[in-house]
Coordinates of C-alpha atoms in Angstrom, one line a residue:
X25 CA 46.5 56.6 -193.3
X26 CA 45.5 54.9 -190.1
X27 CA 48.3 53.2 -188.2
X28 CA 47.5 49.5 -189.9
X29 CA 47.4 50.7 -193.2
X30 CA 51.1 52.3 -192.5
X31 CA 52.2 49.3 -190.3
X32 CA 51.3 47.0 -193.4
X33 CA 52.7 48.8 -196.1
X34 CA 56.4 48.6 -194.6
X35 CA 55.8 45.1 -193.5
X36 CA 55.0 44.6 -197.3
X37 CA 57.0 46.6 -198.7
X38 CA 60.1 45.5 -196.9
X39 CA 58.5 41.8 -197.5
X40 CA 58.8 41.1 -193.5
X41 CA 57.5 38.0 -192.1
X42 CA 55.2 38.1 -189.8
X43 CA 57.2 35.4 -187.4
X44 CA 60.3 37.1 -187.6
X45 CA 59.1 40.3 -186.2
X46 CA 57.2 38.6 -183.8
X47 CA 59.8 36.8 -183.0
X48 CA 62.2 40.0 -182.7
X49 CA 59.3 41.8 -180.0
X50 CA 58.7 38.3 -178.2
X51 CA 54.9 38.6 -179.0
X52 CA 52.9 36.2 -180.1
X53 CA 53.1 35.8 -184.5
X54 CA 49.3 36.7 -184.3
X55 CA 49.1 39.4 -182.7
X56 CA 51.1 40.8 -185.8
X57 CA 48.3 39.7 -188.0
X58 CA 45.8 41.7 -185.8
X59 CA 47.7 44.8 -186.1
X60 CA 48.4 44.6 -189.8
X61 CA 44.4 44.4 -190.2
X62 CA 43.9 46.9 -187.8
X63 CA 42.1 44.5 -184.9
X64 CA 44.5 45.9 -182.4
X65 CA 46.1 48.8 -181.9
X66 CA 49.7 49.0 -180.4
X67 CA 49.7 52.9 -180.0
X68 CA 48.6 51.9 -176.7
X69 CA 52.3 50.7 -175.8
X70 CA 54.9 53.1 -177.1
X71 CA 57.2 50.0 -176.3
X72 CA 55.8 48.2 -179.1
X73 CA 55.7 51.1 -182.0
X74 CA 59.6 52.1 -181.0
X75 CA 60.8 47.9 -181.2
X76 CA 58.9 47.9 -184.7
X77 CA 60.7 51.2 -185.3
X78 CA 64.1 49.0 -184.7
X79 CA 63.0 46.4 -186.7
X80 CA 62.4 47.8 -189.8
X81 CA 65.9 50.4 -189.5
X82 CA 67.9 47.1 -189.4
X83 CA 66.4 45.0 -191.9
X84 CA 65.6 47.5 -194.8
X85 CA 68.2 47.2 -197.8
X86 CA 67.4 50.8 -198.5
X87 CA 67.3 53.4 -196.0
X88 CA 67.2 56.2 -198.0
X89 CA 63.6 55.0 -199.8
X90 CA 62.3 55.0 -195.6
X91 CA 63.9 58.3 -195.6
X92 CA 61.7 59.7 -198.3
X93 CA 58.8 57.8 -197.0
X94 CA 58.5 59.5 -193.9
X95 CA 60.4 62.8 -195.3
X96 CA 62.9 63.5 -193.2
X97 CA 66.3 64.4 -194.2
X98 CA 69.4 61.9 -192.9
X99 CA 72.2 63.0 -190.3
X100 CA 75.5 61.9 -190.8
X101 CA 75.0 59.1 -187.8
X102 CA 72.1 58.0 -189.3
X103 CA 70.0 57.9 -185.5
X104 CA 66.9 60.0 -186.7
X105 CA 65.3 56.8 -189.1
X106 CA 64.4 54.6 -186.3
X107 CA 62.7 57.9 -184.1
X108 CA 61.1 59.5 -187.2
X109 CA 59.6 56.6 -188.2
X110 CA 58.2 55.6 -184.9
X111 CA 56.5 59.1 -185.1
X112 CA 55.4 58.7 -188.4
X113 CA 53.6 55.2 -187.2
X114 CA 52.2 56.8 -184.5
X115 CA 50.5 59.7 -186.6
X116 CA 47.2 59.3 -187.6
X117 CA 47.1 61.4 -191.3
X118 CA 50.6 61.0 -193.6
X119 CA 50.5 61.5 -197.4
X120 CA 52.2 58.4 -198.4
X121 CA 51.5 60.0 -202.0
X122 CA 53.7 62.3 -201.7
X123 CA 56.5 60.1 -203.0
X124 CA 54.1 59.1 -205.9
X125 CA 54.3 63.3 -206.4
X126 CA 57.8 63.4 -206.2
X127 CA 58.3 60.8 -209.0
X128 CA 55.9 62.5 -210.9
X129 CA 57.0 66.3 -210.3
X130 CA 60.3 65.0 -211.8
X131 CA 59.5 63.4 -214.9
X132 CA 57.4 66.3 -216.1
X133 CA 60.7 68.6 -215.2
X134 CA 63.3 66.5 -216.9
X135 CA 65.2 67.8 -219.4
X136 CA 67.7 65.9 -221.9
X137 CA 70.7 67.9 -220.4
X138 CA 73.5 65.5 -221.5
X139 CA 76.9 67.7 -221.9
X140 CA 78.9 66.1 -225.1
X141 CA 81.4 63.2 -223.8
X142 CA 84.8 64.0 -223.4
X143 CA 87.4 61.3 -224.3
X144 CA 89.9 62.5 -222.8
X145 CA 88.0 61.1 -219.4
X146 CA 89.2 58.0 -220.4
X147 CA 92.9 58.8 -220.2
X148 CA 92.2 58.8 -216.6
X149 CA 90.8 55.7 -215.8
X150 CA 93.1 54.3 -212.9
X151 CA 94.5 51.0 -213.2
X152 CA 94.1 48.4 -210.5
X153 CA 96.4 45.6 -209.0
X154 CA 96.5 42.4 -211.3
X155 CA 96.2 39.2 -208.8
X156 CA 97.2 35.7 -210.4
X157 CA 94.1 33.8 -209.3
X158 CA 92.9 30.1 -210.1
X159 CA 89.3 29.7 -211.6
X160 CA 87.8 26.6 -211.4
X161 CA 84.6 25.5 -213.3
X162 CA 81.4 24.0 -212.4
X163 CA 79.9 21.4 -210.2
X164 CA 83.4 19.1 -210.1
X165 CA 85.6 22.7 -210.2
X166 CA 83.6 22.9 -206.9
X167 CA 85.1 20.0 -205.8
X168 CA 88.8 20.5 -207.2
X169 CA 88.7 24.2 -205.8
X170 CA 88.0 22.6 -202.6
X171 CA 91.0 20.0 -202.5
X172 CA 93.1 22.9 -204.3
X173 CA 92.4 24.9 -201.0
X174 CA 92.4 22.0 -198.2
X175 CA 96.0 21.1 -199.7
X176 CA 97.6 24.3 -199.2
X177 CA 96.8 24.3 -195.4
X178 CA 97.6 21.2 -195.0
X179 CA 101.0 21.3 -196.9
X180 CA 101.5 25.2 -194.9
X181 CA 104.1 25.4 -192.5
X182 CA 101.9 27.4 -189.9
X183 CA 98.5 26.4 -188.0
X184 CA 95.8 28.9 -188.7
X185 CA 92.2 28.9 -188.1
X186 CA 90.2 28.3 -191.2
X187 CA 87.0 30.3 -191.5
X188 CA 84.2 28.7 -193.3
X189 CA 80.8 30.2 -194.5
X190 CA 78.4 29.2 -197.2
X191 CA 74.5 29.9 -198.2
X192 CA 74.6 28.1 -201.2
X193 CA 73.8 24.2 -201.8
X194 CA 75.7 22.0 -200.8
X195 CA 74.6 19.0 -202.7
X196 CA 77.9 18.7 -205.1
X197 CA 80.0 17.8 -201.0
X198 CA 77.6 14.6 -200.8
X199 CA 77.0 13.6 -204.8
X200 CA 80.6 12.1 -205.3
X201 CA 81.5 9.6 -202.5
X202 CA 84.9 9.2 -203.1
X203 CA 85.7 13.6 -203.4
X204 CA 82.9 13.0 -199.8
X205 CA 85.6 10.4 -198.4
X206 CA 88.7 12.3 -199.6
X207 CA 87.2 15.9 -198.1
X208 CA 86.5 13.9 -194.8
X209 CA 90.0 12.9 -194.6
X210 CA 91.6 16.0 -195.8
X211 CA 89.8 17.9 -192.7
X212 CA 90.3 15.1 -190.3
X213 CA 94.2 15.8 -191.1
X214 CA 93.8 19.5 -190.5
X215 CA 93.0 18.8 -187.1
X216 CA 95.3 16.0 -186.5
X217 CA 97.8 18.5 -187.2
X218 CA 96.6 21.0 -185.1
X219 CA 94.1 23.5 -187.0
X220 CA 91.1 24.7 -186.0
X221 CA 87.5 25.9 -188.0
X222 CA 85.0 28.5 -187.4
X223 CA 81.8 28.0 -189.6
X224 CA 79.3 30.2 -190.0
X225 CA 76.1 27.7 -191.1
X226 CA 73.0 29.0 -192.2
X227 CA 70.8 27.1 -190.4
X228 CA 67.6 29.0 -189.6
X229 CA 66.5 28.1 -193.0
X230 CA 64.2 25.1 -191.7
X231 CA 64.9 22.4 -189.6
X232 CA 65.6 19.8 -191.2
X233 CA 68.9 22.1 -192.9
X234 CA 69.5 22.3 -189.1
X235 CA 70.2 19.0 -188.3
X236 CA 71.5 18.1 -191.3
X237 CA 74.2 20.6 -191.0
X238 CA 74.8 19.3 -187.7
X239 CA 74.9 15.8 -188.7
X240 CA 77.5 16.5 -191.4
X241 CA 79.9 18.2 -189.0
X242 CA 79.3 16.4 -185.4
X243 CA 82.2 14.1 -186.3
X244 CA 84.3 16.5 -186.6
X245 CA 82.7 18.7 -183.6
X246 CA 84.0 16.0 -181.6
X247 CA 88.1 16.6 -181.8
X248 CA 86.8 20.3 -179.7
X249 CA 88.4 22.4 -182.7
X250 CA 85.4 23.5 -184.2
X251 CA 83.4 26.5 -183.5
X252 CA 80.1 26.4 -185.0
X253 CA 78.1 30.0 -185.7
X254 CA 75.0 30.9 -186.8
X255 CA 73.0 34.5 -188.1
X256 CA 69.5 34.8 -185.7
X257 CA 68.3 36.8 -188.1
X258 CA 68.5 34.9 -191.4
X259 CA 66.3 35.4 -194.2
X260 CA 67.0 33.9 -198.0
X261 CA 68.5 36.2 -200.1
X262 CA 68.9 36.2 -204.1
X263 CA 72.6 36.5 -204.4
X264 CA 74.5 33.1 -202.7
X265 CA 78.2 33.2 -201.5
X266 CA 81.0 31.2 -200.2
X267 CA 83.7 32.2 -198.5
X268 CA 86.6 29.4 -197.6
X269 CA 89.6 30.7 -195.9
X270 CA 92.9 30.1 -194.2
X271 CA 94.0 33.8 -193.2
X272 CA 97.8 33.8 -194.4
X273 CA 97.5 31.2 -196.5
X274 CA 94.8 30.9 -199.5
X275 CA 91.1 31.5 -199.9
X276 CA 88.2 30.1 -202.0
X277 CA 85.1 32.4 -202.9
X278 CA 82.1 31.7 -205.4
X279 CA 78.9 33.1 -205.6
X280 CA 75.6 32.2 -207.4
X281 CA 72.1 33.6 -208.1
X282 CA 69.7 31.8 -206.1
X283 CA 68.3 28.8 -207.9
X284 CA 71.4 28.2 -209.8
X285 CA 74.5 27.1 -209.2
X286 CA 77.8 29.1 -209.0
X287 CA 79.8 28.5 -212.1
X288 CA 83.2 29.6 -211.1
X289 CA 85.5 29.3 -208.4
X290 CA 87.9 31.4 -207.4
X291 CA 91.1 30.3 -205.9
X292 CA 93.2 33.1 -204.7
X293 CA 96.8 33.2 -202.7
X294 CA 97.4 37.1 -202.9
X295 CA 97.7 38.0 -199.3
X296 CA 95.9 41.4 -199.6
X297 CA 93.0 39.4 -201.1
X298 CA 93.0 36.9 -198.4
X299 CA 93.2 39.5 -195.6
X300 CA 89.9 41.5 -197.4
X301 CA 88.1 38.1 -197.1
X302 CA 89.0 37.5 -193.8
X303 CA 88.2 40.9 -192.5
X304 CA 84.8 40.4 -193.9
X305 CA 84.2 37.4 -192.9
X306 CA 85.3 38.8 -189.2
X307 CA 82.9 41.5 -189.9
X308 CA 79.4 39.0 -190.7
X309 CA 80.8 36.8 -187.5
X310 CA 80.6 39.8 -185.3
X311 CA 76.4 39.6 -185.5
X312 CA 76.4 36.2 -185.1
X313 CA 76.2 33.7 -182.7
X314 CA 77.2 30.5 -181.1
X315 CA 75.4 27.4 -182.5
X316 CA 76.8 25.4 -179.2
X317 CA 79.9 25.8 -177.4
X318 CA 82.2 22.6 -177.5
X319 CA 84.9 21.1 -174.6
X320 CA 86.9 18.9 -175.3
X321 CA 90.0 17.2 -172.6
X322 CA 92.1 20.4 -173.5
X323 CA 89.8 23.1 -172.2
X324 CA 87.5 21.2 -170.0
X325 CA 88.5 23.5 -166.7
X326 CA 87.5 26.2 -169.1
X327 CA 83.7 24.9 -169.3
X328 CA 83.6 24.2 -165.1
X329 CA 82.8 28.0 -165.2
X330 CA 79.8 27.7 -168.1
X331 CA 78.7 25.1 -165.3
X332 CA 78.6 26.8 -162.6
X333 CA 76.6 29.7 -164.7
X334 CA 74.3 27.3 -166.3
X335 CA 73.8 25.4 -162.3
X336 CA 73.1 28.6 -161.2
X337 CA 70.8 30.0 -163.3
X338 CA 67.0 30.4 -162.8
X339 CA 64.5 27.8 -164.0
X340 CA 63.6 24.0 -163.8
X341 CA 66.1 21.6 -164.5
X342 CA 65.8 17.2 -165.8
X343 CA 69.1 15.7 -166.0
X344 CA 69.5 12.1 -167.5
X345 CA 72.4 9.8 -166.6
X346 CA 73.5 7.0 -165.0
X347 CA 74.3 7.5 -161.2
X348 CA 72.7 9.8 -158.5
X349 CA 73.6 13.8 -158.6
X350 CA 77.0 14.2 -157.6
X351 CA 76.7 17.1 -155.2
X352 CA 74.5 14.5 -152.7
X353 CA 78.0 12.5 -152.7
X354 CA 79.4 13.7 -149.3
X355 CA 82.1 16.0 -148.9
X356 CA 84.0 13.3 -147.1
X357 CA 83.2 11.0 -149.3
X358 CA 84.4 13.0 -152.1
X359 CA 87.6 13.7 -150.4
X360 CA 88.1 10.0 -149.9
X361 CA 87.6 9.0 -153.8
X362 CA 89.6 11.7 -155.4
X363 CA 92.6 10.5 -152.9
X364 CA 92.1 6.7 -155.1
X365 CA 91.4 8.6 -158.0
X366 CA 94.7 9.5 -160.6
X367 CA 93.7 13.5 -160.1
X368 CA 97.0 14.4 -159.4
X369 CA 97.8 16.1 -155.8
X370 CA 98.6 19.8 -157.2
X371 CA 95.3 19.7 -158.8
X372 CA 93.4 18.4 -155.9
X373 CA 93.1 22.3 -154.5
X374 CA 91.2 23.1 -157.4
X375 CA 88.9 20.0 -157.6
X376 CA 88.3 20.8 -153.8
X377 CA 87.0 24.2 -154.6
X378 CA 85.0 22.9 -157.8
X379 CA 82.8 20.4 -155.1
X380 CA 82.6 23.1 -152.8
X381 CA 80.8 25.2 -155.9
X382 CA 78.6 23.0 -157.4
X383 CA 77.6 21.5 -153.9
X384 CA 76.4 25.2 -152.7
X385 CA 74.5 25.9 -156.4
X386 CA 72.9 22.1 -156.1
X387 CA 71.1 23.5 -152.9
X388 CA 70.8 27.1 -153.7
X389 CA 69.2 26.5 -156.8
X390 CA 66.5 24.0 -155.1
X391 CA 65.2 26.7 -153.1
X392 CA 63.2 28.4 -155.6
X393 CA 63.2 25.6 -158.7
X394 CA 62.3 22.0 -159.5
X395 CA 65.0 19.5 -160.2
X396 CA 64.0 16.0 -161.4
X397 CA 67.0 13.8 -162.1
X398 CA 66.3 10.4 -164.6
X399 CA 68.6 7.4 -164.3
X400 CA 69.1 4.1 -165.2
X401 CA 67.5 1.1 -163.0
X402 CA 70.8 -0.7 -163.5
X403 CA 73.0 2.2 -162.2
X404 CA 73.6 0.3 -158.9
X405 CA 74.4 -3.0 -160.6
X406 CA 78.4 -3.7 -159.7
X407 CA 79.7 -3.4 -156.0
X408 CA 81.2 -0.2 -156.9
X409 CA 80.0 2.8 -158.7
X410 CA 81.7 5.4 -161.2
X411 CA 80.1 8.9 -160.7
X412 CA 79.4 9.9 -164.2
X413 CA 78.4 13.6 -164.1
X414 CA 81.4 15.1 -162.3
X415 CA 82.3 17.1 -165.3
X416 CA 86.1 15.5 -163.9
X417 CA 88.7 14.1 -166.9
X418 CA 89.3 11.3 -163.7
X419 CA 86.6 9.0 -162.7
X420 CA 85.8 8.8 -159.7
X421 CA 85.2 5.3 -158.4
X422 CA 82.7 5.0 -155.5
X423 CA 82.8 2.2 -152.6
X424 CA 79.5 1.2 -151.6
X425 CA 79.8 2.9 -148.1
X426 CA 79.7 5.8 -150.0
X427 CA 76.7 4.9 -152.3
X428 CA 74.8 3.9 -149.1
X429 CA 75.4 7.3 -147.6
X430 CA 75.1 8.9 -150.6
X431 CA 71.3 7.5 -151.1
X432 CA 70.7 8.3 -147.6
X433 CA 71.3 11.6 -148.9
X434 CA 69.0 11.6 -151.6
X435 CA 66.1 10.4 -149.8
X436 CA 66.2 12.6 -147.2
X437 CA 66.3 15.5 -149.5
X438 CA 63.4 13.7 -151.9
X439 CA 61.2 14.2 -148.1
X440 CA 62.3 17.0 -146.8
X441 CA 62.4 19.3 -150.3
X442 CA 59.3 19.5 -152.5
X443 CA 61.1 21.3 -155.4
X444 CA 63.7 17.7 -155.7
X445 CA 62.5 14.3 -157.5
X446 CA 64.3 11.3 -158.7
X447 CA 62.9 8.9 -161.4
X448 CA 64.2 5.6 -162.6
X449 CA 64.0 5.3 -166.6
X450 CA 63.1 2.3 -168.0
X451 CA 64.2 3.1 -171.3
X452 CA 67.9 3.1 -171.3
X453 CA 69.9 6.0 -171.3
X454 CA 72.8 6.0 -173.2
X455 CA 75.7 4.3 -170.3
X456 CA 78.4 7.2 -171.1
X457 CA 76.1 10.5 -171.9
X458 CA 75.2 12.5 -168.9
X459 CA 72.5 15.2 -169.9
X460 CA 71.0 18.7 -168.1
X461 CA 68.2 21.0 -169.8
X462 CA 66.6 23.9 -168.6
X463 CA 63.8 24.8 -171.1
X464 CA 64.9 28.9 -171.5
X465 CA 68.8 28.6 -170.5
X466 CA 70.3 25.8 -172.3
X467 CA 71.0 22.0 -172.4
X468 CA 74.7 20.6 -171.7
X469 CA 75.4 17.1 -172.9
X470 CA 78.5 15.9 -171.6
X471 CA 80.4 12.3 -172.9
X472 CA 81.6 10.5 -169.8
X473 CA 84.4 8.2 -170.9
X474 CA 87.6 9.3 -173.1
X475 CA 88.0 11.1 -175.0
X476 CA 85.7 13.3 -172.9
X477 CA 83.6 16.2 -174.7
X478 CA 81.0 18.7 -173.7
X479 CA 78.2 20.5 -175.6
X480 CA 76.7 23.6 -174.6
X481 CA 73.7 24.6 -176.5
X482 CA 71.1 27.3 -176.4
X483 CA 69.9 27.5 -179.6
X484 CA 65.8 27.3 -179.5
X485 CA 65.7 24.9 -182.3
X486 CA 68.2 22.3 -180.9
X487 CA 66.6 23.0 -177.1
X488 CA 63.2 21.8 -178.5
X489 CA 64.3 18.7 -180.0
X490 CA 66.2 17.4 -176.4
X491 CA 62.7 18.8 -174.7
X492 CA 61.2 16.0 -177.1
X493 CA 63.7 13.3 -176.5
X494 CA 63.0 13.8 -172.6
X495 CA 59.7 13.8 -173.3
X496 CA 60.1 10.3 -175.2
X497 CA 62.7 8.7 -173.5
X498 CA 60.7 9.1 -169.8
X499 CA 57.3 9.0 -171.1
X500 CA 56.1 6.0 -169.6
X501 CA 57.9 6.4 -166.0
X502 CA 55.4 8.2 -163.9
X503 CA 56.1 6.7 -161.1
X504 CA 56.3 9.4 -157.3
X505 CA 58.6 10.0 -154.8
X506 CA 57.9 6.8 -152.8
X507 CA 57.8 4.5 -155.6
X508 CA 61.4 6.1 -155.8
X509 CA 62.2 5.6 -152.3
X510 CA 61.2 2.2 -152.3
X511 CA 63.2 0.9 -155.2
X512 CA 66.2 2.7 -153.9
X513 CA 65.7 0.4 -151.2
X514 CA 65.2 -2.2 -153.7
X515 CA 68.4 -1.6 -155.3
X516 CA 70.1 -0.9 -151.8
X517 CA 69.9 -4.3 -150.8
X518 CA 71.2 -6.8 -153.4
X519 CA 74.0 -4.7 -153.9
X520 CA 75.7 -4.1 -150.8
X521 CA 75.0 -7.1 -148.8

């Protein structure tokens, strides 16, 4: 067998997309498609044969049939699979029949060697623990299982950290508006009283489960007590599950065959059972990953450090918002404003420091990238000016000395640096979202006025639908660097004599 014939066998075999793998090598999805058929050959690049190597090891439900495939007996760690069948790819001549032999060698050599049952075998069956569960039935069992579980925690006496996951639909939340009304309630109550959720969604099913699943929870993202997850590497499987759980406290499971729905629920309080589910759950979260990061008031000096990654990091950057960047405010200037601002004077050390940081990444990161910063035409509209991406739970309100200076600033450095443009949007941009998106790293959306909440998001889906609301919401501003220049001067005028 030549290496295409070998190559598409296991891709078949282990029913492999061509995208995902593709997507798993970063290669183009077609040049999979040439090497199944044998149009290109990847011996050329060991690279390539030892990643498709890795592949296949981690997503093959049976490792023991690859085992037999490329006939080599298993260690104890399990390490040889991915290097044997790398070689085996890479050999030109392999007997793929041999398992065919194999099969065949032992049905001619079986024998009916059954030894006469022994009943006595059965006095020896062990006995396992009896749990008290509660089963609940059907599509509105869904729903009762559901309140069932969402009361416990609620009427608990201790905050936990509920861990949600489910692949199966989720049609029976939506179909009943008043169990849709009481669920939203219920969980908006969890987190008044001071729980927290991490959800595993299953969202690389398509996109429009994506957003959907996004929509359904962004409410409740909001409060900055949800952590959302997701599996890279999901693929539909036949068996559904869901696992609901407040560690310590109760736990709802169901499963389904895919296609139907899940006729029981199973409602269980047994701590043993409970802390089984949660260590499995724990296990599945441990390959996933963030769907977006969320900062709310609480932890918003936590996410200054995300920022100062993300400012830092290689690559072009558009920001959208409402006032100029708010490392060209002046370090006097700055000093001035958070004196009249209600930061409070032990904390003005920090804040200090935090300028200092983002002011030195503003300029480093111009020396090698482009930068193009979007605002509003009416950002200069009032006498005085709030500075809107400061990342700061206190505004800071600017005098228009400091806005005078502080466009000084910017057109100097729209001259003097080729890699720095500002644009004026015509189409408005939402007056309390300030926006920054760099195409491979991430976008941040931050929400300016209280209560104040950041999203970090990397996840490719999510990054290409903001690269298409830029796209939309600046694509009829093309004007340059002096058309900019000149309506700053525009703007200058009326609203500071």
């Amino acid at each position: 067998m030549r290496f295409n014939e070998k190559f598409d066998l296991l891709m078949n075999l282990l029913n492999i997309p061509n995208n995902k793998l593709a997507k798993f090598m970063s290669v183009d999805q077609s040049l999979i498609s040439r090497w199944r058929s044998g149009d290109r050959d990847p011996l050329k690049n060991d690279l390539y044969v030892t990643l498709i190597s890795e592949y296949i090891v981690q997503h093959t439900a049976d490792p023991q049939y690859l085992y037999e495939l490329v006939a080599v007996t298993p260690n104890e760690e399990g390490d040889n699979l991915k290097e044997a069948i790398a070689v085996w790819l890479r050999s030109e001549y392999i007997q793929v029949s041999s398992i065919a032999t194999k099969f065949l060698n032992q049905i001619q050599n079986y024998k009916d060697n059954t030894l006469p049952f022994n009943k006595a075998l059965l006095d020896e069956a062990p006995i396992g623990e009896r749990l008290k569960v509660e089963v609940y039935h059907g599509r509105e069992g869904k729903r009762k299982g559901v309140v069932r579980f969402l009361t416990s925690v609620i009427l608990s006496n201790k905050l936990t950290e509920l861990l949600l996951y489910s692949d199966e639909p989720m049609d029976w939340l939506m179909e009943d508006l008043v169990f849709t009304q009481k669920w939203a309630l219920m969980l908006a109550e969890l987190m008044r009283i001071g729980h927290k959720i991490k959800i595993i969604h299953t969202v690389d099913r398509d996109a429009n489960e994506q957003i959907v699943a996004i929509e359904r929870w962004l409410p409740l993202y909001l409060s900055g007590q949800i952590e959302p997850y997701y599996y890279p590497n999901y693929q539909e499987t036949l068996f559904k599950k869901t696992l609901f759980i407040a560690p310590g406290i109760a736990a709802l499971t169901s499963s389904a065959i895919a296609g139907t729905e899940s006729m029981e629920q199973i409602f269980y309080h047994d701590t043993k059972m409970i802390q089984t589910l949660t260590e499995e759950f724990n296990t599945y979260l441990k390959v996933c990953r963030p769907l977006m990061k969320i900062y709310s008031e609480k932890n918003l000096h936590s996410f200054h450090e995300l920022l100062f990654e993300f400012e830092g990091q290689e690559g072009d950057m558009i920001t959208l918002g409402q006032t100029l960047p708010f490392a060209t405010l002046s370090y006097e200037d700055y000093r001035r404003a958070m004196k009249d601002s209600a930061i409070a004077a032990n904390n003005q050390d920090y804040y200090i420091d935090y300028y200092t940081k983002r002011h030195s990444l503003f300029y480093s990161h111009l020396k090698n990238n482009k930068r193009c910063d979007w605002i509003n035409l009416s950002f200069l509209s009032e006498q005085s000016c709030i500075n809107l991406d400061t990342f700061m739970l206190h505004p800071l309100n600017l005098e228009s000395s400091y806005i005078n200076r502080q466009i000084n600033t910017v057109e100097r450095l729209i001259k003097e640096n080729k890699h720095y443009s500002l644009r004026f949007c015509t189409r408005e941009i939402p007056h309390n979202i300030f926006l920054a998106f760099k195409k491979n790293t991430g976008v941040i959306i931050y929400k300016t006025d209280p209560p104040h909440i950041v999203f970090a998001i990397n996840h490719p889906l999510m990054l290409s639908a903001f690269e298409s609301f830029i796209e939309e919401i600046t694509t009829d501003d093309s004007i340059d660097n002096r058309s900019s220049i000149e309506k700053l001067h525009q703007l200058l005028i009326p609203a500071f004599n």
